C-alpha cells in the first residue's frame, strides 16, 4: 500500500480548484467554484468545488470526492495510478510500496510494459519501411496522421524478427508479454507475422497488448495478444484513450467489433467509438463505459452473428444500467461493417444510423417475441418465462416497470400477474407527504462540525450519544485520526475513509456542507455549545433515573453516592 502519510502530504500540496480547472472550466460562485458536471450531461451547473474543504460535489448525480477521486473518475484510473498522476503534477515521488503487490511483482510488471513499448516502436518503424503495409492502409482510406494517432505499426513476415531488438530472445519475459510463442519442440517464434499492428493502450498510456490484422487472405483475420499479467481482455477497450475527449463532448460511446472500425470512424470524424478485444462485451466493459457517458450504442453487422453478439451485449448490460443511463442497438445493412459503411456513405449517414438506434427495451422484447409463438397460450407463457431472468437483473425500477407493462400487453397477463410470476416487486405508490422538517439532532450537529474540522471528533464523548448512524460515523472519524496528521482537513479525512462501509453517507453529509462556510471561531463556539447541550442532556437523564428510583423505593432506597448526586442535580434544577 501507499503510505497513508504520503496521501496526506500529497493532498496538502494539491489545490483541487487548480486541478479541476485544468479539465473543466470553473467559474467563481460565492466562496466556491461551479461548472456543468463532467460526469453526467447537464445544461445548468450543479457541480461545485470547495477550495476551503478541498472537495467537489455534484448536486445532480451525487459525484463527490477529493483530487484523487476526481482523477480516478475523470480519467478512469485506479487509485494507485491516480495518486501517481497527481504526485507527478506537484513534483512528488510516490514511495515504491504499491498496493497489493510485492517488489518482485512490481518489477516484473514494469519490465513487461517496457518490452511492449519497445515492440510497439519496432512495429511503427517497420511500417515506414513496408510499401505493402502502407499501400494496404491507404487502400483502407487511412492517413499517416490517423495511423500515428493510434500508433499503428506492421509486424513483418518472418519467424524471429523481434530478435533484432531483443538480443535475449529466449528471455521468459518475452513469452510472458505474449510477444513470442514456443512450439512443442521448444523453438520460439514471433506471435505476430505479416500483420498490421494495433497497440492496445491502458488509461496510463502504456501499451499492454496488440491486435494484429492479416494483410490479404488468411486465418485468423485478427490475432490478439493472450491474457498476460498486464492485460485482461475483458476489462480493456480498444481506442478508449483516443476517444476520451469525444466521449465527454458527445456523452455517448459507440461500441463496435473491430480495430479497423474504430480507426476508420475516427478518420471520418466519428471519434467516440471503441472496440471490444476479440471477446463479447463484458459487464466490466459496460460499467467502465457508463462511468464516462450516459449512453452506449452497440453497432453490429445486421446478420445472424451480429444479432447474437448484440444479445450477449444486452445481457451483460442489464446489471450496469441506471434510470439515467441508456443502451441502444444499431444494425448495419448486410454486408456492411462500420468501416465500409462510413467510407461508402459518410459520417452523417453513420451518425443518423446511430441516432436511430433501437432502444434496449425494444430490442429485448422483439428478440423474445421472435422466440415465442404469441398466437397460443404456450407461447405467451414462454415469453414470461424467458423474460423473468432478464427482468430480475434490471436494477432500474422505471425501465423495469415499462417492460412489465409491455410484457403484460403482449402476453395477456395483467401487470400484477407478470410481476408475481417474475418474482419482482411492483411499483410502490407515492410516499405520503413528508412531515415538517425537524431541527437537526445534537449528534448530527456534532457530526457536521467534525466534518468541518475532523480533529473535533476526538473531543466528543461518543458513549454519551445514542446509537445511530451519526454516532457510527463520528466513531469512524475518531478512529481514523490516529493515521492522520494533526488538524487534518476534510480531504485528508475523506481519503482515510476510502473503502469504509460508511463512505457514501459521509459523502452525502459533506455535500450538505459545501455551501456552509464557518470561520474557526464560529466552529469552536458552536462545538462548545453542542458539548454543553450534550452534558445537560446527560444530567437530565441521570436526574430522571434517580428520581424514578426514589419514587419507587423512597430516598432510603438510594445509595449514599446516589443520594448526593440526586441532591446536587435537584439543586441545579432549582437554580435554572
Coordinates of C-alpha atoms in Angstrom, one line a residue:
X1 CA 0.0 0.0 0.0
X2 CA 1.0 3.6 -0.5
X3 CA 1.7 5.0 3.0
X4 CA -1.2 7.0 4.4
X5 CA 1.3 9.8 5.4
X6 CA 2.2 10.2 1.7
X7 CA -1.5 10.5 0.7
X8 CA -2.0 13.2 3.4
X9 CA 1.1 15.1 2.3
X10 CA 0.0 14.9 -1.3
X11 CA -3.4 16.4 -0.6
X12 CA -1.8 19.2 1.4
X13 CA 0.2 20.1 -1.7
X14 CA -2.6 19.9 -4.2
X15 CA -5.2 22.7 -4.9
X16 CA -8.3 20.9 -6.1
X17 CA -9.6 24.1 -7.8
X18 CA -6.4 24.3 -10.0
X19 CA -6.6 20.6 -10.7
X20 CA -10.3 20.5 -11.8
X21 CA -10.0 23.8 -13.7
X22 CA -7.4 22.1 -15.9
X23 CA -10.1 19.7 -17.1
X24 CA -13.4 21.6 -16.6
X25 CA -13.7 25.3 -16.9
X26 CA -14.7 26.6 -13.4
X27 CA -16.5 29.8 -12.6
X28 CA -16.5 31.6 -9.2
X29 CA -19.7 31.2 -7.3
X30 CA -19.6 32.9 -3.9
X31 CA -17.0 31.1 -1.8
X32 CA -16.9 28.1 -4.2
X33 CA -16.5 27.4 -7.9
X34 CA -19.0 25.8 -10.2
X35 CA -19.3 24.2 -13.6
X36 CA -21.5 21.8 -15.6
X37 CA -20.7 18.3 -14.2
X38 CA -18.1 16.4 -16.2
X39 CA -19.7 13.1 -15.0
X40 CA -23.2 13.5 -16.4
X41 CA -24.9 15.5 -19.1
X42 CA -26.5 18.7 -17.8
X43 CA -27.2 22.3 -19.0
X44 CA -27.4 24.0 -15.6
X45 CA -24.2 23.9 -13.5
X46 CA -24.7 21.7 -10.4
X47 CA -21.0 20.7 -9.9
X48 CA -19.4 22.6 -7.1
X49 CA -15.7 22.7 -5.9
X50 CA -14.9 23.9 -2.4
X51 CA -11.4 25.5 -2.1
X52 CA -11.6 25.6 1.7
X53 CA -12.7 22.0 2.1
X54 CA -10.8 20.7 -0.9
X55 CA -13.5 18.5 -2.4
X56 CA -16.1 18.5 -5.2
X57 CA -19.7 17.6 -5.1
X58 CA -22.4 17.4 -7.8
X59 CA -25.9 18.0 -6.7
X60 CA -27.2 16.4 -9.9
X61 CA -25.6 13.0 -10.0
X62 CA -24.0 12.8 -6.5
X63 CA -20.4 12.6 -7.7
X64 CA -18.2 13.5 -4.7
X65 CA -14.6 13.3 -3.6
X66 CA -11.1 14.7 -3.4
X67 CA -8.5 15.5 -6.0
X68 CA -7.6 11.8 -6.1
X69 CA -11.2 10.8 -6.7
X70 CA -11.5 13.3 -9.5
X71 CA -8.7 11.8 -11.4
X72 CA -10.0 8.3 -10.8
X73 CA -13.4 9.2 -12.2
X74 CA -12.4 11.7 -15.0
X75 CA -9.5 9.6 -16.4
X76 CA -10.8 6.2 -15.5
X77 CA -7.7 5.5 -13.4
X78 CA -7.3 3.1 -10.4
X79 CA -6.4 4.5 -7.0
X80 CA -2.6 3.9 -7.3
X81 CA -2.4 5.3 -10.8
X82 CA -4.4 8.4 -9.8
X83 CA -2.1 9.0 -6.9
X84 CA 0.9 8.7 -9.2
X85 CA -0.6 11.1 -11.7
X86 CA -1.4 13.6 -9.0
X87 CA 2.0 13.3 -7.5
X88 CA 3.6 13.9 -10.8
X89 CA 1.7 17.2 -11.2
X90 CA 3.2 18.6 -7.9
X91 CA 6.7 17.0 -8.3
X92 CA 6.4 14.3 -5.6
X93 CA 7.7 10.8 -5.9
X94 CA 5.4 8.0 -4.8
X95 CA 7.1 5.6 -2.4
X96 CA 7.9 2.3 -4.1
X97 CA 5.3 0.4 -2.0
X98 CA 2.4 -0.2 -4.3
X99 CA -1.0 -1.5 -3.1
X100 CA -1.3 -5.3 -3.2
X101 CA 1.9 -6.2 -4.9
X102 CA 5.4 -7.4 -3.9
X103 CA 8.5 -5.6 -5.1
X104 CA 9.4 -8.5 -7.4
X105 CA 5.9 -8.4 -8.9
X106 CA 6.1 -4.7 -9.5
X107 CA 9.5 -5.1 -11.2
X108 CA 8.1 -7.8 -13.4
X109 CA 5.1 -5.8 -14.5
X110 CA 7.2 -2.7 -15.2
X111 CA 9.5 -4.9 -17.3
X112 CA 6.6 -6.2 -19.3
X113 CA 5.3 -2.8 -20.1
X114 CA 8.8 -1.7 -21.2
X115 CA 9.1 -4.7 -23.5
X116 CA 5.7 -3.9 -25.0
X117 CA 6.7 -0.2 -25.6
X118 CA 9.9 -1.4 -27.4
X119 CA 7.8 -3.8 -29.5
X120 CA 5.3 -1.0 -30.4
X121 CA 8.1 1.3 -31.5
X122 CA 9.6 -1.5 -33.6
X123 CA 6.3 -2.2 -35.4
X124 CA 5.9 1.5 -36.1
X125 CA 9.4 1.7 -37.6
X126 CA 8.7 -1.4 -39.7
X127 CA 5.5 0.2 -41.1
X128 CA 7.6 3.1 -42.5
X129 CA 9.8 0.6 -44.4
X130 CA 7.0 -1.6 -45.8
X131 CA 5.4 -0.3 -49.1
X132 CA 3.0 -3.3 -48.9
X133 CA 1.6 -2.3 -45.5
X134 CA 1.5 1.4 -46.3
X135 CA -0.5 0.7 -49.6
X136 CA -2.9 -1.6 -47.6
X137 CA -3.6 1.2 -45.1
X138 CA -4.0 3.8 -47.8
X139 CA -6.3 1.5 -49.6
X140 CA -8.5 1.4 -46.5
X141 CA -8.6 5.2 -46.6
X142 CA -6.3 5.8 -43.6
X143 CA -3.9 8.8 -43.5
X144 CA -0.5 8.9 -41.9
X145 CA -1.9 11.2 -39.2
X146 CA -4.6 8.8 -38.1
X147 CA -2.1 5.9 -38.1
X148 CA 0.2 7.9 -35.9
X149 CA -2.6 8.9 -33.5
X150 CA -3.4 5.2 -32.9
X151 CA 0.2 4.1 -33.0
X152 CA -0.5 1.6 -35.9
X153 CA 2.5 -0.4 -37.0
X154 CA 3.5 -3.5 -39.0
X155 CA 4.9 -6.9 -38.0
X156 CA 7.0 -8.1 -41.0
X157 CA 6.8 -11.6 -42.3
X158 CA 9.4 -13.9 -40.8
X159 CA 9.8 -16.1 -37.7
X160 CA 12.2 -14.2 -35.4
X161 CA 12.2 -10.6 -36.4
X162 CA 11.9 -9.4 -32.8
X163 CA 15.4 -10.9 -32.1
X164 CA 16.8 -7.8 -33.8
X165 CA 15.6 -5.6 -30.9
X166 CA 15.6 -8.2 -28.1
X167 CA 19.1 -9.8 -28.0
X168 CA 17.9 -12.1 -25.3
X169 CA 15.2 -13.7 -27.4
X170 CA 15.0 -16.6 -25.1
X171 CA 14.1 -14.4 -22.1
X172 CA 11.0 -15.7 -20.3
X173 CA 9.6 -12.1 -20.2
X174 CA 9.0 -12.1 -23.9
X175 CA 6.7 -15.1 -23.6
X176 CA 5.1 -13.7 -20.5
X177 CA 4.3 -10.5 -22.5
X178 CA 2.7 -12.6 -25.3
X179 CA 5.2 -11.4 -27.9
X180 CA 6.6 -14.8 -28.7
X181 CA 5.3 -18.4 -28.8
X182 CA 7.1 -21.7 -28.0
X183 CA 6.2 -24.8 -30.0
X184 CA 6.3 -28.3 -28.6
X185 CA 9.9 -28.7 -29.6
X186 CA 10.8 -25.6 -27.5
X187 CA 11.6 -23.5 -30.6
X188 CA 10.5 -19.8 -30.3
X189 CA 9.0 -17.6 -33.0
X190 CA 7.2 -14.2 -33.1
X191 CA 3.5 -14.3 -32.4
X192 CA 2.7 -11.6 -34.9
X193 CA 3.9 -12.0 -38.5
X194 CA 2.9 -10.1 -41.6
X195 CA 0.1 -8.2 -39.8
X196 CA -1.0 -4.6 -39.3
X197 CA -0.4 -4.0 -35.6
X198 CA -2.9 -2.1 -33.4
X199 CA -1.4 -1.4 -30.0
X200 CA -3.9 -1.6 -27.1
X201 CA -3.3 1.2 -24.5
X202 CA -4.4 1.4 -20.9
X203 CA -5.6 4.6 -19.2
X204 CA -2.0 5.4 -18.2
X205 CA -0.9 5.5 -21.9
X206 CA 1.1 2.2 -21.6
X207 CA 1.0 -0.4 -24.4
X208 CA -0.3 -3.6 -22.8
X209 CA -1.3 -5.8 -25.8
X210 CA -1.6 -5.9 -29.5
X211 CA -4.2 -6.8 -32.1
X212 CA -2.8 -7.9 -35.4
X213 CA -4.8 -7.9 -38.7
X214 CA -3.6 -10.1 -41.5
X215 CA -2.8 -8.4 -44.9
X216 CA -4.7 -10.2 -47.6
X217 CA -6.2 -13.6 -47.1
X218 CA -5.6 -15.9 -44.2
X219 CA -7.0 -17.0 -40.9
X220 CA -7.4 -15.8 -38.3
X221 CA -8.2 -12.4 -39.8
X222 CA -7.4 -10.8 -36.4
X223 CA -4.9 -12.2 -33.9
X224 CA -4.9 -10.8 -30.4
X225 CA -2.3 -10.9 -27.6
X226 CA -3.1 -13.6 -25.0
X227 CA -4.1 -12.5 -21.5
X228 CA -0.9 -11.6 -19.5
X229 CA -0.1 -10.1 -16.1
X230 CA -0.6 -6.7 -17.6
X231 CA -3.6 -7.4 -20.0
X232 CA -7.1 -8.7 -19.2
X233 CA -9.2 -8.5 -22.4
X234 CA -12.5 -8.5 -20.5
X235 CA -11.5 -5.1 -18.9
X236 CA -10.0 -3.2 -21.7
X237 CA -11.5 -1.4 -24.8
X238 CA -9.5 -0.6 -27.9
X239 CA -9.4 3.2 -28.7
X240 CA -10.7 4.4 -25.3
X241 CA -7.8 6.7 -24.5
X242 CA -8.0 8.3 -28.0
X243 CA -11.8 8.6 -27.7
X244 CA -11.9 10.3 -24.3
X245 CA -12.3 13.9 -25.5
X246 CA -15.1 12.9 -27.9
X247 CA -16.9 10.9 -25.2
X248 CA -17.1 14.0 -23.0
X249 CA -18.3 16.1 -25.8
X250 CA -21.0 13.6 -27.1
X251 CA -21.8 11.9 -23.8
X252 CA -22.2 8.7 -25.9
X253 CA -20.0 5.8 -26.8
X254 CA -20.3 3.6 -29.9
X255 CA -19.1 0.0 -29.4
X256 CA -18.0 -1.8 -32.5
X257 CA -16.3 -5.1 -33.1
X258 CA -13.1 -4.4 -35.0
X259 CA -10.0 -2.3 -34.5
X260 CA -10.2 -1.1 -38.1
X261 CA -13.8 0.0 -37.5
X262 CA -12.6 2.3 -34.7
X263 CA -9.8 3.8 -36.7
X264 CA -11.9 4.3 -39.9
X265 CA -14.6 6.0 -37.9
X266 CA -12.1 8.3 -36.3
X267 CA -10.6 9.0 -39.7
X268 CA -14.1 10.2 -40.8
X269 CA -14.8 12.4 -37.8
X270 CA -16.6 9.9 -35.5
X271 CA -14.2 9.9 -32.6
X272 CA -16.4 8.3 -29.9
X273 CA -16.0 4.7 -31.0
X274 CA -14.3 1.9 -29.1
X275 CA -14.0 -1.9 -29.7
X276 CA -14.0 -4.9 -27.5
X277 CA -10.9 -7.1 -27.8
X278 CA -11.9 -10.2 -29.6
X279 CA -14.4 -11.1 -26.9
X280 CA -18.0 -10.3 -26.2
X281 CA -18.9 -7.2 -24.3
X282 CA -18.5 -7.9 -20.6
X283 CA -20.2 -6.3 -17.6
X284 CA -16.9 -4.7 -16.7
X285 CA -16.8 -3.1 -20.1
X286 CA -20.3 -1.7 -19.6
X287 CA -19.6 -0.4 -16.1
X288 CA -16.4 1.2 -17.2
X289 CA -18.1 3.0 -20.2
X290 CA -21.2 4.1 -18.3
X291 CA -18.9 5.8 -15.7
X292 CA -17.8 8.1 -18.6
X293 CA -21.0 8.6 -20.6
X294 CA -24.8 8.3 -20.2
X295 CA -25.4 6.3 -23.4
X296 CA -23.9 3.3 -25.1
X297 CA -24.8 2.3 -28.7
X298 CA -23.7 -1.1 -29.9
X299 CA -23.1 -1.1 -33.6
X300 CA -23.1 -4.6 -35.1
X301 CA -23.5 -6.2 -38.5
X302 CA -27.1 -7.0 -39.4
X303 CA -26.5 -10.7 -39.9
X304 CA -27.3 -13.5 -37.5
X305 CA -23.8 -13.4 -35.9
X306 CA -24.3 -9.7 -35.3
X307 CA -27.6 -10.2 -33.6
X308 CA -26.2 -12.9 -31.4
X309 CA -23.4 -10.6 -30.4
X310 CA -25.9 -7.8 -29.7
X311 CA -28.0 -10.2 -27.5
X312 CA -24.9 -11.0 -25.4
X313 CA -24.1 -7.3 -25.1
X314 CA -27.7 -6.8 -23.9
X315 CA -27.4 -9.5 -21.2
X316 CA -24.1 -8.1 -20.0
X317 CA -25.5 -4.5 -19.9
X318 CA -28.6 -5.1 -17.7
X319 CA -27.0 -5.0 -14.3
X320 CA -25.0 -1.9 -15.0
X321 CA -28.0 0.2 -16.1
X322 CA -29.5 3.1 -14.2
X323 CA -32.6 5.1 -15.0
X324 CA -30.4 8.0 -16.2
X325 CA -28.4 5.7 -18.4
X326 CA -29.4 4.1 -21.7
X327 CA -28.3 1.5 -24.2
X328 CA -29.2 1.2 -27.9
X329 CA -28.5 -1.2 -30.8
X330 CA -27.7 -0.1 -34.4
X331 CA -27.6 -2.8 -37.1
X332 CA -25.8 -2.2 -40.4
X333 CA -27.2 -3.4 -43.7
X334 CA -25.7 -6.6 -45.0
X335 CA -22.8 -6.9 -45.9
X336 CA -21.5 -3.6 -44.4
X337 CA -19.4 -3.1 -41.3
X338 CA -18.8 0.3 -39.7
X339 CA -15.5 0.7 -41.6
X340 CA -17.1 0.0 -45.1
X341 CA -20.3 1.9 -44.2
X342 CA -18.6 5.2 -43.2
X343 CA -16.3 5.1 -46.2
X344 CA -19.2 4.5 -48.6
X345 CA -21.9 6.6 -47.1
X346 CA -20.0 9.1 -45.0
X347 CA -20.1 10.5 -41.4
X348 CA -23.6 12.0 -41.4
X349 CA -25.2 8.8 -42.6
X350 CA -23.5 6.8 -39.9
X351 CA -24.4 9.4 -37.3
X352 CA -28.1 9.1 -38.4
X353 CA -27.9 5.4 -38.1
X354 CA -26.6 5.7 -34.5
X355 CA -29.1 8.4 -33.6
X356 CA -31.9 6.0 -34.7
X357 CA -30.6 3.0 -32.7
X358 CA -33.1 0.6 -31.3
X359 CA -33.7 1.1 -27.6
X360 CA -32.7 -1.8 -25.4
X361 CA -36.3 -2.4 -24.3
X362 CA -37.5 -2.6 -27.9
X363 CA -34.7 -5.0 -28.9
X364 CA -35.2 -7.2 -25.8
X365 CA -39.0 -7.5 -26.5
X366 CA -38.5 -8.0 -30.2
X367 CA -35.9 -10.8 -29.8
X368 CA -38.0 -12.6 -27.1
X369 CA -41.1 -12.3 -29.3
X370 CA -39.3 -14.0 -32.2
X371 CA -38.5 -16.9 -29.9
X372 CA -42.1 -17.4 -28.8
X373 CA -45.3 -18.1 -30.8
X374 CA -47.6 -15.4 -29.3
X375 CA -50.7 -16.8 -31.1
X376 CA -51.1 -19.5 -28.4
X377 CA -51.1 -19.8 -24.7
X378 CA -47.9 -21.8 -24.5
X379 CA -46.0 -19.2 -26.4
X380 CA -47.3 -16.4 -24.2
X381 CA -46.3 -18.4 -21.1
X382 CA -42.8 -19.0 -22.6
X383 CA -42.5 -15.2 -23.2
X384 CA -42.8 -14.5 -19.5
X385 CA -40.5 -17.5 -18.7
X386 CA -37.8 -16.1 -21.0
X387 CA -38.2 -12.5 -19.7
X388 CA -38.0 -13.4 -16.0
X389 CA -34.2 -13.8 -15.6
X390 CA -33.7 -10.6 -17.5
X391 CA -36.2 -8.5 -15.5
X392 CA -34.8 -9.7 -12.2
X393 CA -31.3 -8.5 -13.2
X394 CA -32.5 -5.0 -14.0
X395 CA -31.7 -2.5 -11.2
X396 CA -33.7 0.3 -12.9
X397 CA -37.3 0.5 -11.4
X398 CA -38.6 2.8 -14.1
X399 CA -37.4 0.8 -17.1
X400 CA -38.5 -2.4 -15.5
X401 CA -41.9 -1.0 -14.9
X402 CA -42.2 -0.1 -18.6
X403 CA -41.1 -3.6 -19.7
X404 CA -43.6 -5.2 -17.3
X405 CA -46.4 -3.2 -18.8
X406 CA -45.4 -4.2 -22.4
X407 CA -45.0 -7.8 -21.4
X408 CA -48.4 -7.8 -19.9
X409 CA -49.9 -6.4 -23.2
X410 CA -48.0 -9.0 -25.3
X411 CA -48.8 -12.0 -23.1
X412 CA -52.4 -11.3 -22.0
X413 CA -51.4 -11.4 -18.3
X414 CA -52.1 -8.5 -16.1
X415 CA -49.3 -6.3 -14.9
X416 CA -49.7 -7.6 -11.3
X417 CA -49.6 -11.2 -12.6
X418 CA -46.4 -10.6 -14.6
X419 CA -44.7 -9.1 -11.5
X420 CA -45.8 -12.0 -9.4
X421 CA -44.7 -14.6 -12.0
X422 CA -41.4 -12.9 -12.4
X423 CA -41.0 -12.5 -8.6
X424 CA -40.3 -8.8 -8.8
X425 CA -41.8 -6.1 -6.6
X426 CA -44.4 -3.9 -8.1
X427 CA -44.2 -0.2 -8.3
X428 CA -44.7 1.4 -4.9
X429 CA -47.3 4.1 -4.6
X430 CA -46.1 7.6 -4.0
X431 CA -45.0 8.2 -0.5
X432 CA -47.2 10.3 1.8
X433 CA -46.3 13.9 2.3
X434 CA -43.2 14.3 4.4
X435 CA -43.5 15.5 8.0
X436 CA -42.4 19.1 8.7
X437 CA -38.6 19.3 8.7
X438 CA -37.2 18.9 12.2
X439 CA -34.2 20.6 13.6
X440 CA -31.0 18.5 13.3
X441 CA -30.3 16.3 16.3
X442 CA -27.4 17.0 18.6
X443 CA -25.5 14.1 17.1
X444 CA -26.0 15.5 13.6
X445 CA -24.8 18.9 14.7
X446 CA -21.6 17.4 16.2
X447 CA -21.1 15.4 13.0
X448 CA -21.3 18.4 10.8
X449 CA -18.8 20.2 12.9
X450 CA -16.5 17.2 12.9
X451 CA -16.6 17.2 9.1
X452 CA -15.7 20.9 9.1
X453 CA -12.8 20.2 11.5
X454 CA -12.2 16.4 11.9
X455 CA -9.9 16.8 14.9
X456 CA -13.0 17.7 17.0
X457 CA -14.2 14.1 16.9
X458 CA -11.5 13.2 19.4
X459 CA -13.1 15.6 21.9
X460 CA -16.6 14.2 21.7
X461 CA -17.7 11.8 24.5
X462 CA -19.1 9.4 21.9
X463 CA -20.5 6.9 24.5
X464 CA -22.9 9.7 25.7
X465 CA -24.6 9.8 22.2
X466 CA -27.4 7.5 21.4
X467 CA -26.6 4.6 19.0
X468 CA -27.3 5.6 15.4
X469 CA -25.7 6.4 12.0
X470 CA -24.3 9.8 13.2
X471 CA -22.6 8.2 16.1
X472 CA -21.2 5.4 13.9
X473 CA -19.7 8.0 11.5
X474 CA -18.2 10.0 14.4
X475 CA -16.6 6.8 15.7
X476 CA -15.1 6.1 12.3
X477 CA -13.8 9.7 12.1
X478 CA -12.3 9.4 15.6
X479 CA -10.6 6.1 14.8
X480 CA -9.1 7.5 11.6
X481 CA -7.4 10.4 13.4
X482 CA -4.6 8.2 14.6
X483 CA -3.4 7.8 11.0
X484 CA -3.7 11.5 10.1
X485 CA -1.6 14.5 10.8
X486 CA -2.7 16.9 13.5
X487 CA -5.6 19.1 12.5
X488 CA -6.4 17.4 9.2
X489 CA -8.8 18.8 6.6
X490 CA -11.9 17.1 5.1
X491 CA -9.9 15.9 2.1
X492 CA -7.4 14.0 4.2
X493 CA -10.3 12.5 6.3
X494 CA -12.2 11.5 3.1
X495 CA -9.2 9.6 1.8
X496 CA -8.6 7.9 5.1
X497 CA -12.2 6.7 5.0
X498 CA -11.9 5.4 1.4
X499 CA -13.5 1.9 1.2
X500 CA -15.1 2.3 4.6
X501 CA -18.7 1.0 4.8
X502 CA -20.0 4.5 5.8
X503 CA -18.1 6.2 3.0
X504 CA -21.2 7.1 0.9
X505 CA -23.0 8.5 4.0
X506 CA -20.0 10.8 4.7
X507 CA -20.2 12.0 1.1
X508 CA -23.9 12.8 1.4
X509 CA -23.3 14.8 4.6
X510 CA -20.3 16.6 3.2
X511 CA -22.4 17.6 0.2
X512 CA -24.8 19.4 2.5
X513 CA -21.9 21.4 3.9
X514 CA -20.4 22.6 0.7
X515 CA -22.3 25.9 0.9
X516 CA -21.8 26.4 4.6
X517 CA -18.6 28.3 5.4
X518 CA -17.7 28.8 9.1
X519 CA -14.7 30.6 10.4
X520 CA -12.6 28.9 13.0
X521 CA -14.0 30.9 16.0
X522 CA -17.6 30.1 15.0
X523 CA -16.8 26.4 14.6
X524 CA -15.3 26.4 18.1
X525 CA -18.2 28.3 19.7
X526 CA -20.8 26.0 18.0
X527 CA -18.8 23.0 19.2
X528 CA -18.6 24.2 22.8
X529 CA -22.4 24.9 22.8
X530 CA -23.1 21.5 21.4
X531 CA -21.0 19.8 24.1
X532 CA -22.8 21.8 26.8
X533 CA -26.1 20.7 25.4
X534 CA -24.8 17.1 25.5
X535 CA -23.8 17.5 29.1
X536 CA -27.2 19.0 30.0
X537 CA -28.9 16.0 28.4
X538 CA -26.7 13.6 30.4
X539 CA -27.7 15.4 33.6
X540 CA -31.4 15.3 32.8
X541 CA -31.2 11.6 32.0
X542 CA -29.3 10.9 35.2
X543 CA -31.8 13.0 37.3
X544 CA -34.8 11.3 35.7
X545 CA -33.3 7.9 36.5
X546 CA -32.6 8.8 40.1
X547 CA -36.0 10.4 40.5
X548 CA -37.7 7.3 39.2
X549 CA -35.8 5.1 41.6
X550 CA -36.5 7.4 44.6
X551 CA -40.2 7.3 43.8
X552 CA -40.2 3.5 43.6
X553 CA -38.1 2.8 46.6
X554 CA -38.0 6.1 48.5
X555 CA -34.9 8.2 49.2
X556 CA -33.8 5.5 51.7
X557 CA -33.5 3.1 48.7
X558 CA -30.7 5.2 47.2
X559 CA -27.1 4.6 48.0
X560 CA -25.1 7.4 49.7
X561 CA -23.5 8.3 46.4
X562 CA -26.8 8.3 44.6
X563 CA -28.3 10.5 47.3
X564 CA -25.5 13.0 46.9
X565 CA -25.9 13.0 43.1
X566 CA -29.7 13.4 43.4
X567 CA -29.5 16.3 45.8
X568 CA -26.8 18.0 43.6
X569 CA -28.9 17.6 40.5
X570 CA -32.0 18.7 42.3
X571 CA -30.4 22.0 43.5
X572 CA -29.0 22.7 40.0
X573 CA -32.5 22.1 38.6
X574 CA -34.0 24.7 41.0
X575 CA -31.3 27.2 40.1
X576 CA -32.4 27.0 36.5

